[in-house]
Short mmCIF file of the N, C-alpha and C atoms (twelve columns), coordinates in Angstrom:
data_MODEL
# 
_entry.id   MODEL 
# 
loop_
_atom_site.group_PDB 
_atom_site.id 
_atom_site.type_symbol 
_atom_site.label_atom_id 
_atom_site.label_alt_id 
_atom_site.label_comp_id 
_atom_site.label_asym_id 
_atom_site.label_seq_id 
_atom_site.Cartn_x 
_atom_site.Cartn_y 
_atom_site.Cartn_z 
_atom_site.pdbx_PDB_model_num 
ATOM 1   N N  . UNK A 1  22.632  -31.388 47.357 1 
ATOM 2   C CA . UNK A 1  22.171  -32.387 47.161 1 
ATOM 3   C C  . UNK A 1  20.757  -32.709 47.401 1 
ATOM 4   N N  . UNK A 2  19.475  -33.505 46.445 1 
ATOM 5   C CA . UNK A 2  18.363  -33.351 46.700 1 
ATOM 6   C C  . UNK A 2  17.879  -34.418 46.452 1 
ATOM 7   N N  . UNK A 3  16.728  -34.956 47.114 1 
ATOM 8   C CA . UNK A 3  16.625  -36.519 47.159 1 
ATOM 9   C C  . UNK A 3  15.116  -36.427 47.369 1 
ATOM 10  N N  . UNK A 4  14.378  -36.794 46.033 1 
ATOM 11  C CA . UNK A 4  12.611  -36.774 46.316 1 
ATOM 12  C C  . UNK A 4  12.188  -37.917 46.224 1 
ATOM 13  N N  . UNK A 5  11.304  -38.554 46.658 1 
ATOM 14  C CA . UNK A 5  10.911  -39.693 46.338 1 
ATOM 15  C C  . UNK A 5  9.130   -39.759 46.319 1 
ATOM 16  N N  . UNK A 6  8.360   -40.465 45.635 1 
ATOM 17  C CA . UNK A 6  6.888   -40.833 45.390 1 
ATOM 18  C C  . UNK A 6  7.144   -42.346 45.371 1 
ATOM 19  N N  . UNK A 7  6.034   -42.659 46.277 1 
ATOM 20  C CA . UNK A 7  5.613   -43.915 46.340 1 
ATOM 21  C C  . UNK A 7  4.679   -44.342 45.174 1 
ATOM 22  N N  . UNK A 8  4.451   -45.598 44.658 1 
ATOM 23  C CA . UNK A 8  3.785   -46.025 43.682 1 
ATOM 24  C C  . UNK A 8  2.541   -46.349 43.991 1 
ATOM 25  N N  . UNK A 9  2.242   -46.658 45.334 1 
ATOM 26  C CA . UNK A 9  0.887   -47.167 46.049 1 
ATOM 27  C C  . UNK A 9  0.674   -46.799 47.358 1 
ATOM 28  N N  . UNK A 10 -0.367  -46.757 47.790 1 
ATOM 29  C CA . UNK A 10 -0.913  -46.224 49.026 1 
ATOM 30  C C  . UNK A 10 -2.037  -46.807 49.413 1 
ATOM 31  N N  . UNK A 11 -2.721  -46.968 50.814 1 
ATOM 32  C CA . UNK A 11 -3.889  -47.450 51.044 1 
ATOM 33  C C  . UNK A 11 -4.748  -47.062 52.487 1 
ATOM 34  N N  . UNK A 12 -5.378  -46.195 52.094 1 
ATOM 35  C CA . UNK A 12 -5.555  -45.324 53.461 1 
ATOM 36  C C  . UNK A 12 -7.154  -46.080 53.893 1 
ATOM 37  N N  . UNK A 13 -6.726  -47.020 54.462 1 
ATOM 38  C CA . UNK A 13 -7.841  -48.101 55.442 1 
ATOM 39  C C  . UNK A 13 -8.087  -48.041 56.739 1 
ATOM 40  N N  . UNK A 14 -7.531  -47.027 57.187 1 
ATOM 41  C CA . UNK A 14 -7.248  -46.958 58.806 1 
ATOM 42  C C  . UNK A 14 -6.422  -48.322 59.053 1 
ATOM 43  N N  . UNK A 15 -5.648  -48.808 58.673 1 
ATOM 44  C CA . UNK A 15 -4.846  -49.610 59.336 1 
ATOM 45  C C  . UNK A 15 -3.646  -49.274 59.574 1 
ATOM 46  N N  . UNK A 16 -3.288  -47.711 59.853 1 
ATOM 47  C CA . UNK A 16 -2.439  -47.321 59.941 1 
ATOM 48  C C  . UNK A 16 -0.948  -47.682 59.369 1 
ATOM 49  N N  . UNK A 17 -0.998  -48.271 57.872 1 
ATOM 50  C CA . UNK A 17 0.160   -48.632 57.324 1 
ATOM 51  C C  . UNK A 17 0.077   -47.651 55.834 1 
ATOM 52  N N  . UNK A 18 0.621   -46.968 55.495 1 
ATOM 53  C CA . UNK A 18 0.646   -46.052 54.076 1 
ATOM 54  C C  . UNK A 18 -0.621  -45.407 53.797 1 
ATOM 55  N N  . UNK A 19 -0.996  -44.962 55.040 1 
ATOM 56  C CA . UNK A 19 -2.305  -44.218 55.184 1 
ATOM 57  C C  . UNK A 19 -2.295  -42.713 53.755 1 
ATOM 58  N N  . UNK A 20 -1.599  -42.192 53.920 1 
ATOM 59  C CA . UNK A 20 -1.432  -40.780 53.107 1 
ATOM 60  C C  . UNK A 20 -0.341  -40.845 51.996 1 
ATOM 61  N N  . UNK A 21 -0.581  -40.330 50.799 1 
ATOM 62  C CA . UNK A 21 0.538   -40.141 49.679 1 
ATOM 63  C C  . UNK A 21 1.051   -38.743 49.957 1 
ATOM 64  N N  . UNK A 22 2.237   -38.670 49.974 1 
ATOM 65  C CA . UNK A 22 2.903   -37.545 50.204 1 
ATOM 66  C C  . UNK A 22 4.729   -37.807 49.623 1 
ATOM 67  N N  . UNK A 23 5.031   -36.419 49.097 1 
ATOM 68  C CA . UNK A 23 6.457   -36.339 49.089 1 
ATOM 69  C C  . UNK A 23 7.109   -36.699 50.150 1 
ATOM 70  N N  . UNK A 24 8.305   -37.891 49.637 1 
ATOM 71  C CA . UNK A 24 9.206   -37.982 50.787 1 
ATOM 72  C C  . UNK A 24 10.569  -37.549 50.246 1 
ATOM 73  N N  . UNK A 25 11.392  -37.263 51.014 1 
ATOM 74  C CA . UNK A 25 12.958  -37.157 50.645 1 
ATOM 75  C C  . UNK A 25 13.744  -36.166 51.645 1 
ATOM 76  N N  . UNK A 26 14.980  -35.664 51.481 1 
ATOM 77  C CA . UNK A 26 15.818  -34.752 51.858 1 
ATOM 78  C C  . UNK A 26 16.024  -33.578 51.291 1 
ATOM 79  N N  . UNK A 27 16.357  -32.672 52.103 1 
ATOM 80  C CA . UNK A 27 16.927  -31.546 51.790 1 
ATOM 81  C C  . UNK A 27 16.017  -30.700 50.606 1 
ATOM 82  N N  . UNK A 28 14.593  -30.848 50.792 1 
ATOM 83  C CA . UNK A 28 13.812  -30.430 49.510 1 
ATOM 84  C C  . UNK A 28 12.236  -29.315 50.533 1 
ATOM 85  N N  . UNK A 29 12.004  -28.533 49.978 1 
ATOM 86  C CA . UNK A 29 10.766  -28.025 50.039 1 
ATOM 87  C C  . UNK A 29 9.834   -28.247 48.731 1 
ATOM 88  N N  . UNK A 30 8.864   -28.671 49.169 1 
ATOM 89  C CA . UNK A 30 7.577   -28.804 48.186 1 
ATOM 90  C C  . UNK A 30 7.138   -27.578 47.874 1 
ATOM 91  N N  . UNK A 31 7.210   -27.064 46.753 1 
ATOM 92  C CA . UNK A 31 6.453   -25.868 46.194 1 
ATOM 93  C C  . UNK A 31 4.730   -26.126 45.670 1 
ATOM 94  N N  . UNK A 32 4.714   -27.343 45.295 1 
ATOM 95  C CA . UNK A 32 3.683   -27.400 44.551 1 
ATOM 96  C C  . UNK A 32 3.283   -29.248 44.537 1 
ATOM 97  N N  . UNK A 33 2.187   -29.819 45.151 1 
ATOM 98  C CA . UNK A 33 2.040   -31.163 44.883 1 
ATOM 99  C C  . UNK A 33 0.266   -31.219 44.354 1 
ATOM 100 N N  . UNK A 34 0.198   -31.926 43.253 1 
ATOM 101 C CA . UNK A 34 -0.916  -32.025 43.142 1 
ATOM 102 C C  . UNK A 34 -1.469  -33.511 42.509 1 
ATOM 103 N N  . UNK A 35 -2.832  -33.543 42.894 1 
ATOM 104 C CA . UNK A 35 -3.407  -35.132 42.414 1 
ATOM 105 C C  . UNK A 35 -4.600  -35.022 41.691 1 
ATOM 106 N N  . UNK A 36 -4.826  -35.966 40.587 1 
ATOM 107 C CA . UNK A 36 -5.578  -35.725 39.614 1 
ATOM 108 C C  . UNK A 36 -6.432  -37.205 39.236 1 
ATOM 109 N N  . UNK A 37 -7.857  -37.061 39.361 1 
ATOM 110 C CA . UNK A 37 -8.287  -38.811 38.920 1 
ATOM 111 C C  . UNK A 37 -7.976  -38.558 37.121 1 
ATOM 112 N N  . UNK A 38 -8.266  -40.101 36.822 1 
ATOM 113 C CA . UNK A 38 -8.238  -40.356 35.255 1 
ATOM 114 C C  . UNK A 38 -8.881  -39.590 34.373 1 
ATOM 115 N N  . UNK A 39 -9.821  -38.590 34.805 1 
ATOM 116 C CA . UNK A 39 -10.300 -37.708 33.895 1 
ATOM 117 C C  . UNK A 39 -10.120 -36.368 34.062 1 
ATOM 118 N N  . UNK A 40 -8.860  -36.344 34.717 1 
ATOM 119 C CA . UNK A 40 -7.938  -35.002 34.535 1 
ATOM 120 C C  . UNK A 40 -8.737  -33.986 35.857 1 
ATOM 121 N N  . UNK A 41 -9.672  -34.090 36.382 1 
ATOM 122 C CA . UNK A 41 -10.083 -33.459 37.672 1 
ATOM 123 C C  . UNK A 41 -9.112  -33.590 38.741 1 
ATOM 124 N N  . UNK A 42 -8.695  -32.304 39.327 1 
ATOM 125 C CA . UNK A 42 -7.913  -31.997 40.619 1 
ATOM 126 C C  . UNK A 42 -8.687  -32.677 41.807 1 
ATOM 127 N N  . UNK A 43 -8.270  -33.787 42.496 1 
ATOM 128 C CA . UNK A 43 -8.913  -33.867 43.729 1 
ATOM 129 C C  . UNK A 43 -8.070  -33.462 44.816 1 
ATOM 130 N N  . UNK A 44 -6.557  -33.092 44.775 1 
ATOM 131 C CA . UNK A 44 -5.912  -32.732 45.846 1 
ATOM 132 C C  . UNK A 44 -5.015  -31.860 45.453 1 
ATOM 133 N N  . UNK A 45 -4.458  -30.576 46.270 1 
ATOM 134 C CA . UNK A 45 -3.580  -29.670 45.929 1 
ATOM 135 C C  . UNK A 45 -3.032  -29.136 47.227 1 
ATOM 136 N N  . UNK A 46 -1.873  -28.937 47.422 1 
ATOM 137 C CA . UNK A 46 -1.079  -28.583 48.309 1 
ATOM 138 C C  . UNK A 46 0.309   -27.592 47.889 1 
ATOM 139 N N  . UNK A 47 0.479   -26.387 48.604 1 
ATOM 140 C CA . UNK A 47 1.731   -25.578 48.258 1 
ATOM 141 C C  . UNK A 47 2.586   -25.430 49.551 1 
ATOM 142 N N  . UNK A 48 3.916   -25.300 49.056 1 
ATOM 143 C CA . UNK A 48 4.780   -24.542 50.186 1 
ATOM 144 C C  . UNK A 48 4.527   -25.819 51.514 1 
ATOM 145 N N  . UNK A 49 4.802   -26.895 51.072 1 
ATOM 146 C CA . UNK A 49 4.670   -28.294 52.067 1 
ATOM 147 C C  . UNK A 49 5.933   -28.633 52.647 1 
ATOM 148 N N  . UNK A 50 5.854   -29.171 53.674 1 
ATOM 149 C CA . UNK A 50 7.643   -30.097 53.924 1 
ATOM 150 C C  . UNK A 50 7.271   -31.513 53.380 1 
ATOM 151 N N  . UNK A 51 8.398   -32.078 53.010 1 
ATOM 152 C CA . UNK A 51 8.594   -33.621 52.505 1 
ATOM 153 C C  . UNK A 51 8.270   -34.311 53.809 1 
ATOM 154 N N  . UNK A 52 7.772   -35.703 53.855 1 
ATOM 155 C CA . UNK A 52 7.800   -36.602 55.101 1 
ATOM 156 C C  . UNK A 52 6.665   -35.954 55.766 1 
ATOM 157 N N  . UNK A 53 5.777   -34.931 55.578 1 
ATOM 158 C CA . UNK A 53 4.840   -34.375 56.725 1 
ATOM 159 C C  . UNK A 53 3.531   -35.062 56.023 1 
ATOM 160 N N  . UNK A 54 3.115   -36.089 56.761 1 
ATOM 161 C CA . UNK A 54 1.761   -36.859 56.435 1 
ATOM 162 C C  . UNK A 54 0.536   -35.765 56.994 1 
ATOM 163 N N  . UNK A 55 0.888   -35.008 57.656 1 
ATOM 164 C CA . UNK A 55 -0.367  -34.068 57.859 1 
ATOM 165 C C  . UNK A 55 -0.650  -33.199 56.504 1 
ATOM 166 N N  . UNK A 56 0.319   -33.161 55.636 1 
ATOM 167 C CA . UNK A 56 0.141   -32.065 54.769 1 
ATOM 168 C C  . UNK A 56 -0.121  -32.965 53.479 1 
ATOM 169 N N  . UNK A 57 0.106   -34.398 53.291 1 
ATOM 170 C CA . UNK A 57 -0.115  -35.138 52.301 1 
ATOM 171 C C  . UNK A 57 -1.816  -35.754 52.068 1 
ATOM 172 N N  . UNK A 58 -1.722  -36.572 50.899 1 
ATOM 173 C CA . UNK A 58 -3.266  -36.706 50.511 1 
ATOM 174 C C  . UNK A 58 -3.648  -37.746 51.312 1 
ATOM 175 N N  . UNK A 59 -5.014  -37.724 51.859 1 
ATOM 176 C CA . UNK A 59 -5.302  -38.939 52.741 1 
ATOM 177 C C  . UNK A 59 -6.596  -39.784 51.880 1 
ATOM 178 N N  . UNK A 60 -6.671  -39.573 50.463 1 
ATOM 179 C CA . UNK A 60 -7.683  -40.223 49.260 1 
ATOM 180 C C  . UNK A 60 -8.933  -39.879 49.792 1 
ATOM 181 N N  . UNK A 61 -8.946  -38.502 49.867 1 
ATOM 182 C CA . UNK A 61 -10.322 -37.927 50.007 1 
ATOM 183 C C  . UNK A 61 -10.721 -36.913 48.849 1 
ATOM 184 N N  . UNK A 62 -11.841 -36.682 48.630 1 
ATOM 185 C CA . UNK A 62 -12.223 -35.541 47.476 1 
ATOM 186 C C  . UNK A 62 -13.284 -34.972 48.077 1 
ATOM 187 N N  . UNK A 63 -13.370 -33.465 48.449 1 
ATOM 188 C CA . UNK A 63 -14.566 -32.901 48.792 1 
ATOM 189 C C  . UNK A 63 -15.025 -33.724 50.048 1 
ATOM 190 N N  . UNK A 64 -14.248 -34.182 50.854 1 
ATOM 191 C CA . UNK A 64 -14.986 -34.994 52.338 1 
ATOM 192 C C  . UNK A 64 -15.238 -36.188 52.073 1 
ATOM 193 N N  . UNK A 65 -15.177 -36.792 50.796 1 
ATOM 194 C CA . UNK A 65 -15.235 -38.179 50.735 1 
ATOM 195 C C  . UNK A 65 -14.571 -38.977 50.147 1 
ATOM 196 N N  . UNK A 66 -14.340 -40.350 50.716 1 
ATOM 197 C CA . UNK A 66 -13.151 -41.419 50.252 1 
ATOM 198 C C  . UNK A 66 -13.650 -41.524 48.992 1 
ATOM 199 N N  . UNK A 67 -12.395 -41.479 48.192 1 
ATOM 200 C CA . UNK A 67 -12.218 -41.622 46.500 1 
ATOM 201 C C  . UNK A 67 -12.067 -43.107 46.768 1 
ATOM 202 N N  . UNK A 68 -12.793 -43.713 45.236 1 
ATOM 203 C CA . UNK A 68 -12.788 -45.315 44.965 1 
ATOM 204 C C  . UNK A 68 -11.065 -45.825 44.460 1 
ATOM 205 N N  . UNK A 69 -10.839 -46.767 44.861 1 
ATOM 206 C CA . UNK A 69 -9.542  -47.462 44.388 1 
ATOM 207 C C  . UNK A 69 -9.513  -47.165 42.866 1 
ATOM 208 N N  . UNK A 70 -8.298  -46.526 42.611 1 
ATOM 209 C CA . UNK A 70 -7.911  -46.499 40.930 1 
ATOM 210 C C  . UNK A 70 -6.262  -46.077 40.998 1 
ATOM 211 N N  . UNK A 71 -6.044  -45.473 39.942 1 
ATOM 212 C CA . UNK A 71 -5.196  -45.008 39.722 1 
ATOM 213 C C  . UNK A 71 -4.929  -43.476 39.618 1 
ATOM 214 N N  . UNK A 72 -4.030  -42.930 40.353 1 
ATOM 215 C CA . UNK A 72 -4.605  -41.325 40.174 1 
ATOM 216 C C  . UNK A 72 -2.950  -40.796 39.729 1 
ATOM 217 N N  . UNK A 73 -3.406  -39.291 39.149 1 
ATOM 218 C CA . UNK A 73 -2.112  -39.008 38.494 1 
ATOM 219 C C  . UNK A 73 -1.468  -37.676 39.615 1 
ATOM 220 N N  . UNK A 74 0.054   -37.709 39.435 1 
ATOM 221 C CA . UNK A 74 0.660   -36.890 40.562 1 
ATOM 222 C C  . UNK A 74 1.478   -35.868 39.718 1 
ATOM 223 N N  . UNK A 75 1.478   -34.525 40.411 1 
ATOM 224 C CA . UNK A 75 2.730   -33.765 39.956 1 
ATOM 225 C C  . UNK A 75 3.338   -33.264 41.068 1 
ATOM 226 N N  . UNK A 76 4.523   -33.322 41.166 1 
ATOM 227 C CA . UNK A 76 5.260   -32.553 42.523 1 
ATOM 228 C C  . UNK A 76 6.318   -31.608 41.921 1 
ATOM 229 N N  . UNK A 77 6.402   -30.622 42.529 1 
ATOM 230 C CA . UNK A 77 7.634   -29.671 42.321 1 
ATOM 231 C C  . UNK A 77 8.301   -29.227 43.690 1 
ATOM 232 N N  . UNK A 78 9.474   -29.501 43.561 1 
ATOM 233 C CA . UNK A 78 10.085  -29.396 44.661 1 
ATOM 234 C C  . UNK A 78 11.462  -28.534 44.631 1 
ATOM 235 N N  . UNK A 79 11.801  -27.754 45.473 1 
ATOM 236 C CA . UNK A 79 13.178  -26.631 45.610 1 
ATOM 237 C C  . UNK A 79 14.429  -27.633 46.540 1 
ATOM 238 N N  . UNK A 80 15.144  -27.599 45.913 1 
ATOM 239 C CA . UNK A 80 16.327  -28.190 46.765 1 
ATOM 240 C C  . UNK A 80 17.107  -27.480 47.314 1 
ATOM 241 N N  . UNK A 81 17.922  -27.793 48.374 1 
ATOM 242 C CA . UNK A 81 18.996  -26.932 48.804 1 
ATOM 243 C C  . UNK A 81 19.964  -26.335 48.297 1 
ATOM 244 N N  . UNK A 82 20.237  -27.094 47.000 1 
ATOM 245 C CA . UNK A 82 21.316  -26.515 46.290 1 
ATOM 246 C C  . UNK A 82 20.806  -25.562 45.094 1 
ATOM 247 N N  . UNK A 83 19.615  -24.898 45.317 1 
ATOM 248 C CA . UNK A 83 18.752  -24.045 44.337 1 
ATOM 249 C C  . UNK A 83 18.264  -25.040 43.080 1 
ATOM 250 N N  . UNK A 84 18.412  -26.288 42.911 1 
ATOM 251 C CA . UNK A 84 17.824  -26.959 41.802 1 
ATOM 252 C C  . UNK A 84 16.358  -27.111 42.238 1 
ATOM 253 N N  . UNK A 85 15.376  -27.092 41.202 1 
ATOM 254 C CA . UNK A 85 13.955  -27.503 40.927 1 
ATOM 255 C C  . UNK A 85 13.945  -28.571 40.742 1 
ATOM 256 N N  . UNK A 86 13.144  -29.259 41.384 1 
ATOM 257 C CA . UNK A 86 13.011  -30.962 40.550 1 
ATOM 258 C C  . UNK A 86 11.713  -30.988 40.324 1 
ATOM 259 N N  . UNK A 87 11.147  -31.511 39.219 1 
ATOM 260 C CA . UNK A 87 9.687   -31.838 39.034 1 
ATOM 261 C C  . UNK A 87 9.710   -33.288 38.693 1 
ATOM 262 N N  . UNK A 88 8.469   -34.156 39.625 1 
ATOM 263 C CA . UNK A 88 8.333   -35.480 39.189 1 
ATOM 264 C C  . UNK A 88 6.853   -35.629 38.680 1 
ATOM 265 N N  . UNK A 89 6.519   -36.206 37.807 1 
ATOM 266 C CA . UNK A 89 4.896   -36.476 37.494 1 
ATOM 267 C C  . UNK A 89 4.935   -37.941 37.427 1 
ATOM 268 N N  . UNK A 90 4.043   -38.769 37.805 1 
ATOM 269 C CA . UNK A 90 3.793   -39.866 37.628 1 
ATOM 270 C C  . UNK A 90 2.407   -40.201 38.083 1 
ATOM 271 N N  . UNK A 91 2.377   -41.889 38.657 1 
ATOM 272 C CA . UNK A 91 1.179   -42.107 38.999 1 
ATOM 273 C C  . UNK A 91 1.004   -43.065 40.223 1 
ATOM 274 N N  . UNK A 92 -0.199  -42.952 40.925 1 
ATOM 275 C CA . UNK A 92 0.078   -43.617 42.166 1 
ATOM 276 C C  . UNK A 92 -1.393  -44.470 42.303 1 
ATOM 277 N N  . UNK A 93 -1.204  -45.643 42.857 1 
ATOM 278 C CA . UNK A 93 -2.414  -46.686 43.005 1 
ATOM 279 C C  . UNK A 93 -2.808  -46.447 44.396 1 
ATOM 280 N N  . UNK A 94 -4.065  -46.215 44.263 1 
ATOM 281 C CA . UNK A 94 -4.734  -46.117 45.973 1 
ATOM 282 C C  . UNK A 94 -5.633  -47.493 45.970 1 
ATOM 283 N N  . UNK A 95 -5.178  -48.225 46.873 1 
ATOM 284 C CA . UNK A 95 -5.730  -49.426 47.265 1 
ATOM 285 C C  . UNK A 95 -6.470  -49.101 48.628 1 
ATOM 286 N N  . UNK A 96 -7.579  -49.854 48.684 1 
ATOM 287 C CA . UNK A 96 -8.592  -50.096 49.952 1 
ATOM 288 C C  . UNK A 96 -8.349  -51.438 50.430 1 
# 
């Protein structure tokens, strides 16, 4: 059984609530996690991370600078415990 979930918004504003955008789920290993801005520029990439690991997620920065509030595109590819590969693509809204 594989369970992968991606939120549709987060708010990295140092209020300790929804600070990081990350894959969440059970029985999965995330092989690839990418975030793109509206112009197609990759602003974040992670490989071989654990789901639910805030330290491996995107904190709303690019090249050391906070990005603006906007809608970003994500791609996530995960390998499930049952040998199934799951791919999710969608968007997330970054709120300040």
